[in-house]
């Protein structure tokens, strides 16, 4: 239990580190999470573009939105 809390604190510290932010994009290959909280938590969540699954996930999300828009529109 204590290890999980320590790991969560470490991951949270990574997402608050300004060196891992390239403008509005979070890029950290050491962070295993695909989705991370934004620097200001009240602003929501974003993709970790250092994760190799971020781009396929983003493209998949865009495709789903486009397909839903064509079938309901």
PDB file of N, CA, C and O in Angstrom, chain B, residues numbered from 101:
ATOM      1  N   UNK B 101       0.827  -1.189   0.000  1.00  0.00           N
ATOM      2  CA  UNK B 101       0.000   0.000   0.000  1.00  0.00           C
ATOM      3  C   UNK B 101       0.874   1.256   0.000  1.00  0.00           C
ATOM      4  O   UNK B 101       0.607   2.215  -0.724  1.00  0.00           O
ATOM      5  N   UNK B 102       1.910   1.231   0.816  1.00  0.00           N
ATOM      6  CA  UNK B 102       2.792   2.385   0.908  1.00  0.00           C
ATOM      7  C   UNK B 102       3.541   2.611  -0.406  1.00  0.00           C
ATOM      8  O   UNK B 102       3.794   3.749  -0.804  1.00  0.00           O
ATOM      9  N   UNK B 103       3.893   1.502  -1.075  1.00  0.00           N
ATOM     10  CA  UNK B 103       4.608   1.604  -2.349  1.00  0.00           C
ATOM     11  C   UNK B 103       3.735   2.263  -3.413  1.00  0.00           C
ATOM     12  O   UNK B 103       4.221   3.079  -4.195  1.00  0.00           O
ATOM     13  N   UNK B 104       2.446   1.911  -3.445  1.00  0.00           N
ATOM     14  CA  UNK B 104       1.533   2.516  -4.418  1.00  0.00           C
ATOM     15  C   UNK B 104       1.409   4.015  -4.196  1.00  0.00           C
ATOM     16  O   UNK B 104       1.367   4.792  -5.150  1.00  0.00           O
ATOM     17  N   UNK B 105       1.350   4.412  -2.938  1.00  0.00           N
ATOM     18  CA  UNK B 105       1.242   5.840  -2.632  1.00  0.00           C
ATOM     19  C   UNK B 105       2.503   6.564  -3.066  1.00  0.00           C
ATOM     20  O   UNK B 105       2.431   7.657  -3.626  1.00  0.00           O
ATOM     21  N   UNK B 106       3.661   5.962  -2.812  1.00  0.00           N
ATOM     22  CA  UNK B 106       4.926   6.552  -3.223  1.00  0.00           C
ATOM     23  C   UNK B 106       5.008   6.642  -4.744  1.00  0.00           C
ATOM     24  O   UNK B 106       5.459   7.651  -5.287  1.00  0.00           O
ATOM     25  N   UNK B 107       4.569   5.577  -5.435  1.00  0.00           N
ATOM     26  CA  UNK B 107       4.584   5.579  -6.899  1.00  0.00           C
ATOM     27  C   UNK B 107       3.643   6.651  -7.445  1.00  0.00           C
ATOM     28  O   UNK B 107       3.989   7.340  -8.405  1.00  0.00           O
ATOM     29  N   UNK B 108       2.462   6.801  -6.850  1.00  0.00           N
ATOM     30  CA  UNK B 108       1.517   7.823  -7.287  1.00  0.00           C
ATOM     31  C   UNK B 108       2.101   9.214  -7.082  1.00  0.00           C
ATOM     32  O   UNK B 108       1.962  10.081  -7.945  1.00  0.00           O
ATOM     33  N   UNK B 109       2.747   9.428  -5.956  1.00  0.00           N
ATOM     34  CA  UNK B 109       3.361  10.727  -5.689  1.00  0.00           C
ATOM     35  C   UNK B 109       4.469  11.026  -6.703  1.00  0.00           C
ATOM     36  O   UNK B 109       4.609  12.165  -7.148  1.00  0.00           O
ATOM     37  N   UNK B 110       5.249  10.014  -7.067  1.00  0.00           N
ATOM     38  CA  UNK B 110       6.312  10.188  -8.058  1.00  0.00           C
ATOM     39  C   UNK B 110       5.721  10.535  -9.420  1.00  0.00           C
ATOM     40  O   UNK B 110       6.211  11.441 -10.095  1.00  0.00           O
ATOM     41  N   UNK B 111       4.672   9.822  -9.831  1.00  0.00           N
ATOM     42  CA  UNK B 111       4.032  10.100 -11.118  1.00  0.00           C
ATOM     43  C   UNK B 111       3.396  11.489 -11.122  1.00  0.00           C
ATOM     44  O   UNK B 111       3.480  12.206 -12.119  1.00  0.00           O
ATOM     45  N   UNK B 112       2.764  11.869 -10.020  1.00  0.00           N
ATOM     46  CA  UNK B 112       2.183  13.209  -9.928  1.00  0.00           C
ATOM     47  C   UNK B 112       3.249  14.284 -10.009  1.00  0.00           C
ATOM     48  O   UNK B 112       3.044  15.329 -10.626  1.00  0.00           O
ATOM     49  N   UNK B 113       4.389  14.026  -9.383  1.00  0.00           N
ATOM     50  CA  UNK B 113       5.497  14.987  -9.451  1.00  0.00           C
ATOM     51  C   UNK B 113       6.005  15.126 -10.889  1.00  0.00           C
ATOM     52  O   UNK B 113       6.379  16.220 -11.312  1.00  0.00           O
ATOM     53  N   UNK B 114       6.019  14.014 -11.641  1.00  0.00           N
ATOM     54  CA  UNK B 114       6.439  14.076 -13.044  1.00  0.00           C
ATOM     55  C   UNK B 114       5.516  14.978 -13.855  1.00  0.00           C
ATOM     56  O   UNK B 114       5.981  15.783 -14.662  1.00  0.00           O
ATOM     57  N   UNK B 115       4.211  14.845 -13.640  1.00  0.00           N
ATOM     58  CA  UNK B 115       3.274  15.637 -14.429  1.00  0.00           C
ATOM     59  C   UNK B 115       3.261  17.107 -14.011  1.00  0.00           C
ATOM     60  O   UNK B 115       2.785  17.954 -14.767  1.00  0.00           O
ATOM     61  N   UNK B 116       3.774  17.422 -12.827  1.00  0.00           N
ATOM     62  CA  UNK B 116       3.866  18.820 -12.392  1.00  0.00           C
ATOM     63  C   UNK B 116       5.191  19.460 -12.772  1.00  0.00           C
ATOM     64  O   UNK B 116       5.357  20.670 -12.624  1.00  0.00           O
ATOM     65  N   UNK B 117       6.142  18.663 -13.262  1.00  0.00           N
ATOM     66  CA  UNK B 117       7.450  19.174 -13.643  1.00  0.00           C
ATOM     67  C   UNK B 117       7.342  19.904 -14.983  1.00  0.00           C
ATOM     68  O   UNK B 117       7.001  19.294 -15.997  1.00  0.00           O
ATOM     69  N   UNK B 118       7.628  21.192 -14.990  1.00  0.00           N
ATOM     70  CA  UNK B 118       7.499  21.991 -16.214  1.00  0.00           C
ATOM     71  C   UNK B 118       8.450  21.539 -17.320  1.00  0.00           C
ATOM     72  O   UNK B 118       8.204  21.833 -18.490  1.00  0.00           O
ATOM     73  N   UNK B 119       9.520  20.837 -16.983  1.00  0.00           N
ATOM     74  CA  UNK B 119      10.446  20.351 -18.002  1.00  0.00           C
ATOM     75  C   UNK B 119       9.822  19.258 -18.872  1.00  0.00           C
ATOM     76  O   UNK B 119      10.316  18.979 -19.965  1.00  0.00           O
ATOM     77  N   UNK B 120       8.740  18.641 -18.393  1.00  0.00           N
ATOM     78  CA  UNK B 120       8.059  17.600 -19.164  1.00  0.00           C
ATOM     79  C   UNK B 120       6.955  18.155 -20.054  1.00  0.00           C
ATOM     80  O   UNK B 120       6.289  17.393 -20.754  1.00  0.00           O
ATOM     81  N   UNK B 121       6.753  19.445 -20.040  1.00  0.00           N
ATOM     82  CA  UNK B 121       5.715  20.088 -20.840  1.00  0.00           C
ATOM     83  C   UNK B 121       6.364  20.853 -21.985  1.00  0.00           C
ATOM     84  O   UNK B 121       7.248  21.682 -21.771  1.00  0.00           O
ATOM     85  N   UNK B 122       5.920  20.567 -23.192  1.00  0.00           N
ATOM     86  CA  UNK B 122       6.366  21.279 -24.392  1.00  0.00           C
ATOM     87  C   UNK B 122       5.177  22.096 -24.874  1.00  0.00           C
ATOM     88  O   UNK B 122       4.378  21.624 -25.683  1.00  0.00           O
ATOM     89  N   UNK B 123       5.065  23.313 -24.379  1.00  0.00           N
ATOM     90  CA  UNK B 123       3.868  24.109 -24.645  1.00  0.00           C
ATOM     91  C   UNK B 123       2.686  23.440 -23.963  1.00  0.00           C
ATOM     92  O   UNK B 123       2.742  23.165 -22.765  1.00  0.00           O
ATOM     93  N   UNK B 124       1.608  23.172 -24.708  1.00  0.00           N
ATOM     94  CA  UNK B 124       0.445  22.525 -24.099  1.00  0.00           C
ATOM     95  C   UNK B 124       0.539  20.999 -24.061  1.00  0.00           C
ATOM     96  O   UNK B 124      -0.399  20.336 -23.619  1.00  0.00           O
ATOM     97  N   UNK B 125       1.664  20.432 -24.519  1.00  0.00           N
ATOM     98  CA  UNK B 125       1.801  18.981 -24.636  1.00  0.00           C
ATOM     99  C   UNK B 125       2.702  18.412 -23.548  1.00  0.00           C
ATOM    100  O   UNK B 125       3.771  18.947 -23.255  1.00  0.00           O
ATOM    101  N   UNK B 126       2.243  17.318 -22.961  1.00  0.00           N
ATOM    102  CA  UNK B 126       3.030  16.604 -21.960  1.00  0.00           C
ATOM    103  C   UNK B 126       3.803  15.511 -22.679  1.00  0.00           C
ATOM    104  O   UNK B 126       3.208  14.669 -23.352  1.00  0.00           O
ATOM    105  N   UNK B 127       5.137  15.517 -22.542  1.00  0.00           N
ATOM    106  CA  UNK B 127       5.996  14.539 -23.206  1.00  0.00           C
ATOM    107  C   UNK B 127       6.984  14.003 -22.181  1.00  0.00           C
ATOM    108  O   UNK B 127       7.912  14.701 -21.772  1.00  0.00           O
ATOM    109  N   UNK B 128       6.774  12.744 -21.766  1.00  0.00           N
ATOM    110  CA  UNK B 128       7.667  12.129 -20.789  1.00  0.00           C
ATOM    111  C   UNK B 128       7.693  10.626 -21.031  1.00  0.00           C
ATOM    112  O   UNK B 128       6.753   9.916 -20.675  1.00  0.00           O
ATOM    113  N   UNK B 129       8.770  10.149 -21.635  1.00  0.00           N
ATOM    114  CA  UNK B 129       8.904   8.719 -21.931  1.00  0.00           C
ATOM    115  C   UNK B 129       9.039   7.872 -20.666  1.00  0.00           C
ATOM    116  O   UNK B 129       8.752   6.675 -20.703  1.00  0.00           O
ATOM    117  N   UNK B 130       9.462   8.454 -19.562  1.00  0.00           N
ATOM    118  CA  UNK B 130       9.621   7.705 -18.315  1.00  0.00           C
ATOM    119  C   UNK B 130       8.296   7.492 -17.595  1.00  0.00           C
ATOM    120  O   UNK B 130       8.194   6.620 -16.732  1.00  0.00           O
ATOM    121  N   UNK B 131       7.288   8.273 -17.939  1.00  0.00           N
ATOM    122  CA  UNK B 131       5.969   8.163 -17.320  1.00  0.00           C
ATOM    123  C   UNK B 131       5.164   7.122 -18.104  1.00  0.00           C
ATOM    124  O   UNK B 131       4.890   7.327 -19.287  1.00  0.00           O
ATOM    125  N   UNK B 132       4.780   6.010 -17.469  1.00  0.00           N
ATOM    126  CA  UNK B 132       4.087   4.949 -18.206  1.00  0.00           C
ATOM    127  C   UNK B 132       2.613   5.249 -18.511  1.00  0.00           C
ATOM    128  O   UNK B 132       1.981   4.521 -19.277  1.00  0.00           O
ATOM    129  N   UNK B 133       2.072   6.299 -17.926  1.00  0.00           N
ATOM    130  CA  UNK B 133       0.648   6.591 -18.115  1.00  0.00           C
ATOM    131  C   UNK B 133       0.370   7.131 -19.521  1.00  0.00           C
ATOM    132  O   UNK B 133       1.175   7.886 -20.065  1.00  0.00           O
ATOM    133  N   UNK B 134      -0.749   6.753 -20.100  1.00  0.00           N
ATOM    134  CA  UNK B 134      -1.171   7.276 -21.393  1.00  0.00           C
ATOM    135  C   UNK B 134      -1.881   8.612 -21.214  1.00  0.00           C
ATOM    136  O   UNK B 134      -1.690   9.539 -22.002  1.00  0.00           O
ATOM    137  N   UNK B 135      -2.697   8.701 -20.176  1.00  0.00           N
ATOM    138  CA  UNK B 135      -3.444   9.925 -19.895  1.00  0.00           C
ATOM    139  C   UNK B 135      -2.997  10.451 -18.541  1.00  0.00           C
ATOM    140  O   UNK B 135      -2.958   9.716 -17.554  1.00  0.00           O
ATOM    141  N   UNK B 136      -2.660  11.736 -18.511  1.00  0.00           N
ATOM    142  CA  UNK B 136      -2.140  12.352 -17.285  1.00  0.00           C
ATOM    143  C   UNK B 136      -2.925  13.624 -16.983  1.00  0.00           C
ATOM    144  O   UNK B 136      -3.502  14.233 -17.885  1.00  0.00           O
ATOM    145  N   UNK B 137      -2.945  14.022 -15.710  1.00  0.00           N
ATOM    146  CA  UNK B 137      -3.604  15.295 -15.392  1.00  0.00           C
ATOM    147  C   UNK B 137      -2.784  16.455 -15.943  1.00  0.00           C
ATOM    148  O   UNK B 137      -1.555  16.404 -15.972  1.00  0.00           O
ATOM    149  N   UNK B 138      -3.478  17.493 -16.377  1.00  0.00           N
ATOM    150  CA  UNK B 138      -2.782  18.678 -16.867  1.00  0.00           C
ATOM    151  C   UNK B 138      -2.051  19.343 -15.704  1.00  0.00           C
ATOM    152  O   UNK B 138      -2.293  19.024 -14.540  1.00  0.00           O
ATOM    153  N   UNK B 139      -1.162  20.265 -16.033  1.00  0.00           N
ATOM    154  CA  UNK B 139      -0.362  20.931 -15.005  1.00  0.00           C
ATOM    155  C   UNK B 139      -1.269  21.547 -13.938  1.00  0.00           C
ATOM    156  O   UNK B 139      -1.025  21.401 -12.740  1.00  0.00           O
ATOM    157  N   UNK B 140      -2.305  22.229 -14.387  1.00  0.00           N
ATOM    158  CA  UNK B 140      -3.339  22.716 -13.463  1.00  0.00           C
ATOM    159  C   UNK B 140      -4.455  21.689 -13.476  1.00  0.00           C
ATOM    160  O   UNK B 140      -5.184  21.583 -14.463  1.00  0.00           O
ATOM    161  N   UNK B 141      -4.600  20.945 -12.417  1.00  0.00           N
ATOM    162  CA  UNK B 141      -5.530  19.811 -12.391  1.00  0.00           C
ATOM    163  C   UNK B 141      -6.962  20.193 -12.735  1.00  0.00           C
ATOM    164  O   UNK B 141      -7.692  19.374 -13.295  1.00  0.00           O
ATOM    165  N   UNK B 142      -7.381  21.403 -12.419  1.00  0.00           N
ATOM    166  CA  UNK B 142      -8.755  21.810 -12.698  1.00  0.00           C
ATOM    167  C   UNK B 142      -9.015  21.924 -14.194  1.00  0.00           C
ATOM    168  O   UNK B 142     -10.169  22.025 -14.610  1.00  0.00           O
ATOM    169  N   UNK B 143      -7.949  21.910 -15.021  1.00  0.00           N
ATOM    170  CA  UNK B 143      -8.113  22.021 -16.469  1.00  0.00           C
ATOM    171  C   UNK B 143      -8.386  20.677 -17.133  1.00  0.00           C
ATOM    172  O   UNK B 143      -8.707  20.634 -18.320  1.00  0.00           O
ATOM    173  N   UNK B 144      -8.263  19.581 -16.391  1.00  0.00           N
ATOM    174  CA  UNK B 144      -8.604  18.284 -16.955  1.00  0.00           C
ATOM    175  C   UNK B 144      -7.400  17.397 -17.191  1.00  0.00           C
ATOM    176  O   UNK B 144      -6.435  17.409 -16.428  1.00  0.00           O
ATOM    177  N   UNK B 145      -7.478  16.620 -18.273  1.00  0.00           N
ATOM    178  CA  UNK B 145      -6.489  15.599 -18.566  1.00  0.00           C
ATOM    179  C   UNK B 145      -5.949  15.779 -19.980  1.00  0.00           C
ATOM    180  O   UNK B 145      -6.556  16.468 -20.801  1.00  0.00           O
ATOM    181  N   UNK B 146      -4.809  15.159 -20.259  1.00  0.00           N
ATOM    182  CA  UNK B 146      -4.207  15.210 -21.584  1.00  0.00           C
ATOM    183  C   UNK B 146      -3.453  13.906 -21.842  1.00  0.00           C
ATOM    184  O   UNK B 146      -3.229  13.112 -20.928  1.00  0.00           O
ATOM    185  N   UNK B 147      -3.069  13.702 -23.095  1.00  0.00           N
ATOM    186  CA  UNK B 147      -2.272  12.537 -23.451  1.00  0.00           C
ATOM    187  C   UNK B 147      -0.812  12.771 -23.092  1.00  0.00           C
ATOM    188  O   UNK B 147      -0.330  13.903 -23.125  1.00  0.00           O
ATOM    189  N   UNK B 148      -0.121  11.705 -22.755  1.00  0.00           N
ATOM    190  CA  UNK B 148       1.326  11.738 -22.580  1.00  0.00           C
ATOM    191  C   UNK B 148       1.918  11.391 -23.942  1.00  0.00           C
ATOM    192  O   UNK B 148       1.944  10.221 -24.325  1.00  0.00           O
ATOM    193  N   UNK B 149       2.391  12.391 -24.674  1.00  0.00           N
ATOM    194  CA  UNK B 149       2.892  12.174 -26.022  1.00  0.00           C
ATOM    195  C   UNK B 149       4.261  11.508 -26.035  1.00  0.00           C
ATOM    196  O   UNK B 149       4.819  11.281 -27.109  1.00  0.00           O
ATOM    197  N   UNK B 150       4.807  11.195 -24.888  1.00  0.00           N
ATOM    198  CA  UNK B 150       6.012  10.388 -24.794  1.00  0.00           C
ATOM    199  C   UNK B 150       5.680   8.895 -24.774  1.00  0.00           C
ATOM    200  O   UNK B 150       6.565   8.056 -24.940  1.00  0.00           O
ATOM    201  N   UNK B 151       4.414   8.572 -24.573  1.00  0.00           N
ATOM    202  CA  UNK B 151       3.952   7.191 -24.575  1.00  0.00           C
ATOM    203  C   UNK B 151       3.718   6.760 -26.019  1.00  0.00           C
ATOM    204  O   UNK B 151       3.068   7.489 -26.768  1.00  0.00           O
ATOM    205  N   UNK B 152       4.227   5.594 -26.438  1.00  0.00           N
ATOM    206  CA  UNK B 152       4.084   5.181 -27.839  1.00  0.00           C
ATOM    207  C   UNK B 152       2.633   4.945 -28.277  1.00  0.00           C
ATOM    208  O   UNK B 152       2.365   4.879 -29.476  1.00  0.00           O
ATOM    209  N   UNK B 153       1.712   4.818 -27.351  1.00  0.00           N
ATOM    210  CA  UNK B 153       0.307   4.600 -27.703  1.00  0.00           C
ATOM    211  C   UNK B 153      -0.496   5.898 -27.811  1.00  0.00           C
ATOM    212  O   UNK B 153      -1.677   5.855 -28.156  1.00  0.00           O
ATOM    213  N   UNK B 154       0.106   7.034 -27.530  1.00  0.00           N
ATOM    214  CA  UNK B 154      -0.622   8.299 -27.526  1.00  0.00           C
ATOM    215  C   UNK B 154      -1.138   8.667 -28.917  1.00  0.00           C
ATOM    216  O   UNK B 154      -2.313   9.000 -29.070  1.00  0.00           O
ATOM    217  N   UNK B 155      -0.276   8.609 -29.924  1.00  0.00           N
ATOM    218  CA  UNK B 155      -0.704   8.992 -31.271  1.00  0.00           C
ATOM    219  C   UNK B 155      -1.773   8.054 -31.819  1.00  0.00           C
ATOM    220  O   UNK B 155      -2.783   8.538 -32.329  1.00  0.00           O
ATOM    221  N   UNK B 156      -1.597   6.716 -31.739  1.00  0.00           N
ATOM    222  CA  UNK B 156      -2.686   5.842 -32.211  1.00  0.00           C
ATOM    223  C   UNK B 156      -3.996   6.079 -31.452  1.00  0.00           C
ATOM    224  O   UNK B 156      -5.072   6.025 -32.048  1.00  0.00           O
ATOM    225  N   UNK B 157      -3.916   6.336 -30.158  1.00  0.00           N
ATOM    226  CA  UNK B 157      -5.129   6.593 -29.370  1.00  0.00           C
ATOM    227  C   UNK B 157      -5.798   7.887 -29.828  1.00  0.00           C
ATOM    228  O   UNK B 157      -7.020   7.938 -29.962  1.00  0.00           O
ATOM    229  N   UNK B 158      -5.014   8.919 -30.066  1.00  0.00           N
ATOM    230  CA  UNK B 158      -5.556  10.202 -30.513  1.00  0.00           C
ATOM    231  C   UNK B 158      -6.190  10.066 -31.897  1.00  0.00           C
ATOM    232  O   UNK B 158      -7.283  10.581 -32.136  1.00  0.00           O
ATOM    233  N   UNK B 159      -5.508   9.377 -32.799  1.00  0.00           N
ATOM    234  CA  UNK B 159      -6.053   9.174 -34.145  1.00  0.00           C
ATOM    235  C   UNK B 159      -7.336   8.342 -34.079  1.00  0.00           C
ATOM    236  O   UNK B 159      -8.310   8.641 -34.770  1.00  0.00           O
ATOM    237  N   UNK B 160      -7.332   7.304 -33.252  1.00  0.00           N
ATOM    238  CA  UNK B 160      -8.539   6.490 -33.082  1.00  0.00           C
ATOM    239  C   UNK B 160      -9.702   7.301 -32.551  1.00  0.00           C
ATOM    240  O   UNK B 160     -10.834   7.136 -33.006  1.00  0.00           O
ATOM    241  N   UNK B 161      -9.438   8.175 -31.595  1.00  0.00           N
ATOM    242  CA  UNK B 161     -10.479   9.035 -31.032  1.00  0.00           C
ATOM    243  C   UNK B 161     -11.039   9.968 -32.098  1.00  0.00           C
ATOM    244  O   UNK B 161     -12.252  10.161 -32.172  1.00  0.00           O
ATOM    245  N   UNK B 162     -10.180  10.542 -32.915  1.00  0.00           N
ATOM    246  CA  UNK B 162     -10.621  11.442 -33.992  1.00  0.00           C
ATOM    247  C   UNK B 162     -11.468  10.677 -35.011  1.00  0.00           C
ATOM    248  O   UNK B 162     -12.496  11.177 -35.467  1.00  0.00           O
ATOM    249  N   UNK B 163     -11.035   9.469 -35.364  1.00  0.00           N
ATOM    250  CA  UNK B 163     -11.802   8.651 -36.319  1.00  0.00           C
ATOM    251  C   UNK B 163     -13.189   8.334 -35.764  1.00  0.00           C
ATOM    252  O   UNK B 163     -14.180   8.416 -36.490  1.00  0.00           O
ATOM    253  N   UNK B 164     -13.264   7.980 -34.504  1.00  0.00           N
ATOM    254  CA  UNK B 164     -14.562   7.680 -33.888  1.00  0.00           C
ATOM    255  C   UNK B 164     -15.465   8.908 -33.915  1.00  0.00           C
ATOM    256  O   UNK B 164     -16.653   8.795 -34.217  1.00  0.00           O
ATOM    257  N   UNK B 165     -14.919  10.068 -33.606  1.00  0.00           N
ATOM    258  CA  UNK B 165     -15.711  11.310 -33.615  1.00  0.00           C
ATOM    259  C   UNK B 165     -16.220  11.601 -35.029  1.00  0.00           C
ATOM    260  O   UNK B 165     -17.380  11.972 -35.211  1.00  0.00           O
ATOM    261  N   UNK B 166     -15.351  11.432 -36.025  1.00  0.00           N
ATOM    262  CA  UNK B 166     -15.751  11.679 -37.409  1.00  0.00           C
ATOM    263  C   UNK B 166     -16.840  10.694 -37.837  1.00  0.00           C
ATOM    264  O   UNK B 166     -17.830  11.087 -38.454  1.00  0.00           O
ATOM    265  N   UNK B 167     -16.656   9.418 -37.510  1.00  0.00           N
ATOM    266  CA  UNK B 167     -17.656   8.423 -37.874  1.00  0.00           C
ATOM    267  C   UNK B 167     -18.990   8.668 -37.199  1.00  0.00           C
ATOM    268  O   UNK B 167     -20.039   8.524 -37.827  1.00  0.00           O
ATOM    269  N   UNK B 168     -18.965   9.034 -35.942  1.00  0.00           N
ATOM    270  CA  UNK B 168     -20.217   9.349 -35.242  1.00  0.00           C
ATOM    271  C   UNK B 168     -20.888  10.570 -35.843  1.00  0.00           C
ATOM    272  O   UNK B 168     -22.115  10.633 -35.929  1.00  0.00           O
ATOM    273  N   UNK B 169     -20.086  11.538 -36.257  1.00  0.00           N
ATOM    274  CA  UNK B 169     -20.638  12.746 -36.878  1.00  0.00           C
ATOM    275  C   UNK B 169     -21.277  12.468 -38.224  1.00  0.00           C
ATOM    276  O   UNK B 169     -22.281  13.092 -38.568  1.00  0.00           O
ATOM    277  N   UNK B 170     -20.717  11.542 -38.994  1.00  0.00           N
ATOM    278  CA  UNK B 170     -21.300  11.241 -40.313  1.00  0.00           C
ATOM    279  C   UNK B 170     -22.561  10.412 -40.194  1.00  0.00           C
ATOM    280  O   UNK B 170     -23.449  10.535 -41.037  1.00  0.00           O
ATOM    281  N   UNK B 171     -22.673   9.561 -39.164  1.00  0.00           N
ATOM    282  CA  UNK B 171     -23.866   8.727 -39.010  1.00  0.00           C
ATOM    283  C   UNK B 171     -25.021   9.451 -38.332  1.00  0.00           C
ATOM    284  O   UNK B 171     -26.178   9.081 -38.531  1.00  0.00           O
ATOM    285  N   UNK B 172     -24.732  10.468 -37.540  1.00  0.00           N
ATOM    286  CA  UNK B 172     -25.812  11.175 -36.851  1.00  0.00           C
ATOM    287  C   UNK B 172     -26.191  12.466 -37.559  1.00  0.00           C
ATOM    288  O   UNK B 172     -27.245  13.043 -37.292  1.00  0.00           O
ATOM    289  N   UNK B 173     -25.327  12.918 -38.464  1.00  0.00           N
ATOM    290  CA  UNK B 173     -25.551  14.206 -39.115  1.00  0.00           C
ATOM    291  C   UNK B 173     -26.408  14.080 -40.306  1.00  0.00           C
ATOM    292  O   UNK B 173     -26.693  15.076 -40.969  1.00  0.00           O
TER     293      UNK B 173
END
